[in-house]
Amino acid sequence: MHDTHDSPDLRGLLARLPDPAALRDRCRGLAVLEAILSPDWGGRYYSFDSAWGDGQQMASMRDGEGDDWFMVFSDAGVYARGFDHTAPNAAPRLLPEVPGPFRAQTVEPAFGEEDGTPLATVCFWHGAGGEDGWQAPSAAPTGGVELFALPAAADPARAYLEWAAEYYEPEHAPDPAAVAHVLALRPLTAAVVAAIDPDVDLDDLAEDIAEIGYPTA
């Protein structure tokens, strides 16, 4: 498990991450914000599937340039894996240390090459019991820690607004209070949606809301 030989960046990330329940809610909020600002699913960074597998929910990030991460939430806890396409694939060093309850995720085809070869430059997990907190392999990651910066941000609303302003360059700047409302997973209303993007209606988001499992008023 992680020790003093780990990457300082990884240790910092693990220290900043919220508990699994809060992280899942934050990921659901990020996915809703993306659905509002990017009606085209293909242009979204952050997504969430509340029915990804049997008893499993999956959060994901894809930047369209080859970098991605996936987090699987289940009764076993949380397993997260990231891939930085500019760094060496470290899956053969990292994944053998992933504990039994998450082993199936290490060979999940969706998280690897088209031929099924696992891809990972960083990974970590949190057991359902929570006694040990966030854990990672003793082998240092080769990259990708920074890909999780937004989910681990101390002020996720501010971090998202800064990121979205650069990525989306929206015609109407999202209202900070509305963004914070969504990231707090408070019920979505037409007024909140309009405060983020006045060109999107709440009714337009029905399919996304159902997939994400986000509460509505």
GROMACS .gro file of N, CA and C in nm, residues 7 10 66-69 79-95 111 118-124 137 139-148:
model
  126
    7SER      N    1   0.457   0.878  -0.489
    7SER     CA    2   0.462   1.011  -0.545
    7SER      C    3   0.402   1.112  -0.448
   10LEU      N    4   0.060   1.205  -0.551
   10LEU     CA    5  -0.044   1.107  -0.521
   10LEU      C    6  -0.083   1.114  -0.375
   66GLY      N    7  -0.700   1.155  -2.528
   66GLY     CA    8  -0.638   1.031  -2.486
   66GLY      C    9  -0.623   1.013  -2.337
   67ASP      N   10  -0.652   1.116  -2.260
   67ASP     CA   11  -0.646   1.105  -2.114
   67ASP      C   12  -0.785   1.075  -2.060
   68ASP      N   13  -0.791   0.990  -1.958
   68ASP     CA   14  -0.921   0.960  -1.899
   68ASP      C   15  -0.904   0.904  -1.758
   69TRP      N   16  -1.015   0.902  -1.686
   69TRP     CA   17  -1.020   0.828  -1.560
   69TRP      C   18  -1.158   0.768  -1.541
   79TYR      N   19  -1.315   0.207  -0.657
   79TYR     CA   20  -1.190   0.182  -0.728
   79TYR      C   21  -1.175   0.290  -0.835
   80ALA      N   22  -1.059   0.354  -0.841
   80ALA     CA   23  -1.035   0.460  -0.939
   80ALA      C   24  -0.906   0.430  -1.015
   81ARG      N   25  -0.910   0.456  -1.143
   81ARG     CA   26  -0.794   0.435  -1.228
   81ARG      C   27  -0.787   0.548  -1.331
   82GLY      N   28  -0.668   0.602  -1.351
   82GLY     CA   29  -0.648   0.709  -1.447
   82GLY      C   30  -0.543   0.672  -1.549
   83PHE      N   31  -0.552   0.736  -1.667
   83PHE     CA   32  -0.454   0.710  -1.773
   83PHE      C   33  -0.414   0.839  -1.839
   84ASP      N   34  -0.285   0.869  -1.831
   84ASP     CA   35  -0.224   0.984  -1.899
   84ASP      C   36  -0.156   0.929  -2.023
   85HIS      N   37  -0.207   0.967  -2.141
   85HIS     CA   38  -0.156   0.906  -2.264
   85HIS      C   39  -0.012   0.945  -2.296
   86THR      N   40   0.041   1.047  -2.227
   86THR     CA   41   0.180   1.086  -2.252
   86THR      C   42   0.278   1.012  -2.160
   87ALA      N   43   0.226   0.932  -2.067
   87ALA     CA   44   0.311   0.862  -1.970
   87ALA      C   45   0.312   0.712  -2.001
   88PRO      N   46   0.417   0.641  -1.956
   88PRO     CA   47   0.423   0.497  -1.980
   88PRO      C   48   0.309   0.424  -1.909
   89ASN      N   49   0.253   0.325  -1.977
   89ASN     CA   50   0.149   0.243  -1.915
   89ASN      C   51   0.210   0.168  -1.797
   90ALA      N   52   0.156   0.193  -1.678
   90ALA     CA   53   0.209   0.131  -1.556
   90ALA      C   54   0.121   0.020  -1.503
   91ALA      N   55   0.023  -0.023  -1.582
   91ALA     CA   56  -0.070  -0.125  -1.535
   91ALA      C   57  -0.001  -0.251  -1.483
   92PRO      N   58   0.103  -0.302  -1.552
   92PRO     CA   59   0.166  -0.425  -1.501
   92PRO      C   60   0.228  -0.407  -1.363
   93ARG      N   61   0.268  -0.286  -1.325
   93ARG     CA   62   0.326  -0.261  -1.192
   93ARG      C   63   0.220  -0.227  -1.089
   94LEU      N   64   0.119  -0.153  -1.130
   94LEU     CA   65   0.020  -0.101  -1.035
   94LEU      C   66  -0.091  -0.200  -1.002
   95LEU      N   67  -0.148  -0.261  -1.104
   95LEU     CA   68  -0.272  -0.336  -1.085
   95LEU      C   69  -0.259  -0.464  -1.002
  111PHE      N   70  -1.178  -0.019  -1.958
  111PHE     CA   71  -1.069   0.060  -1.901
  111PHE      C   72  -0.934   0.026  -1.964
  118PRO      N   73  -0.499  -0.397  -2.017
  118PRO     CA   74  -0.527  -0.293  -1.917
  118PRO      C   75  -0.438  -0.171  -1.937
  119LEU      N   76  -0.496  -0.055  -1.912
  119LEU     CA   77  -0.422   0.072  -1.920
  119LEU      C   78  -0.438   0.145  -1.787
  120ALA      N   79  -0.328   0.190  -1.731
  120ALA     CA   80  -0.333   0.270  -1.607
  120ALA      C   81  -0.198   0.337  -1.587
  121THR      N   82  -0.202   0.462  -1.549
  121THR     CA   83  -0.079   0.530  -1.506
  121THR      C   84  -0.090   0.569  -1.359
  122VAL      N   85  -0.210   0.554  -1.301
  122VAL     CA   86  -0.233   0.577  -1.158
  122VAL      C   87  -0.359   0.503  -1.119
  123CYS      N   88  -0.364   0.452  -0.997
  123CYS     CA   89  -0.488   0.393  -0.948
  123CYS      C   90  -0.490   0.402  -0.796
  124PHE      N   91  -0.609   0.398  -0.739
  124PHE     CA   92  -0.626   0.401  -0.594
  124PHE      C   93  -0.764   0.349  -0.561
  137PRO      N   94  -0.125   0.159  -0.474
  137PRO     CA   95  -0.013   0.065  -0.480
  137PRO      C   96   0.115   0.129  -0.429
  139ALA      N   97   0.395   0.089  -0.579
  139ALA     CA   98   0.464   0.136  -0.699
  139ALA      C   99   0.415   0.276  -0.735
  140ALA      N  100   0.506   0.365  -0.763
  140ALA     CA  101   0.469   0.504  -0.794
  140ALA      C  102   0.398   0.513  -0.928
  141PRO      N  103   0.299   0.601  -0.939
  141PRO     CA  104   0.233   0.621  -1.068
  141PRO      C  105   0.328   0.685  -1.168
  142THR      N  106   0.300   0.666  -1.296
  142THR     CA  107   0.383   0.728  -1.399
  142THR      C  108   0.321   0.858  -1.451
  143GLY      N  109   0.201   0.891  -1.405
  143GLY     CA  110   0.135   1.014  -1.449
  143GLY      C  111  -0.014   1.003  -1.423
  144GLY      N  112  -0.085   1.112  -1.448
  144GLY     CA  113  -0.230   1.110  -1.439
  144GLY      C  114  -0.289   1.155  -1.308
  145VAL      N  115  -0.204   1.181  -1.207
  145VAL     CA  116  -0.258   1.225  -1.078
  145VAL      C  117  -0.335   1.355  -1.094
  146GLU      N  118  -0.283   1.445  -1.177
  146GLU     CA  119  -0.345   1.576  -1.193
  146GLU      C  120  -0.483   1.568  -1.260
  147LEU      N  121  -0.514   1.456  -1.324
  147LEU     CA  122  -0.644   1.441  -1.389
  147LEU      C  123  -0.759   1.441  -1.288
  148PHE      N  124  -0.729   1.411  -1.161
  148PHE     CA  125  -0.831   1.405  -1.057
  148PHE      C  126  -0.840   1.535  -0.977
   0.00000   0.00000   0.00000
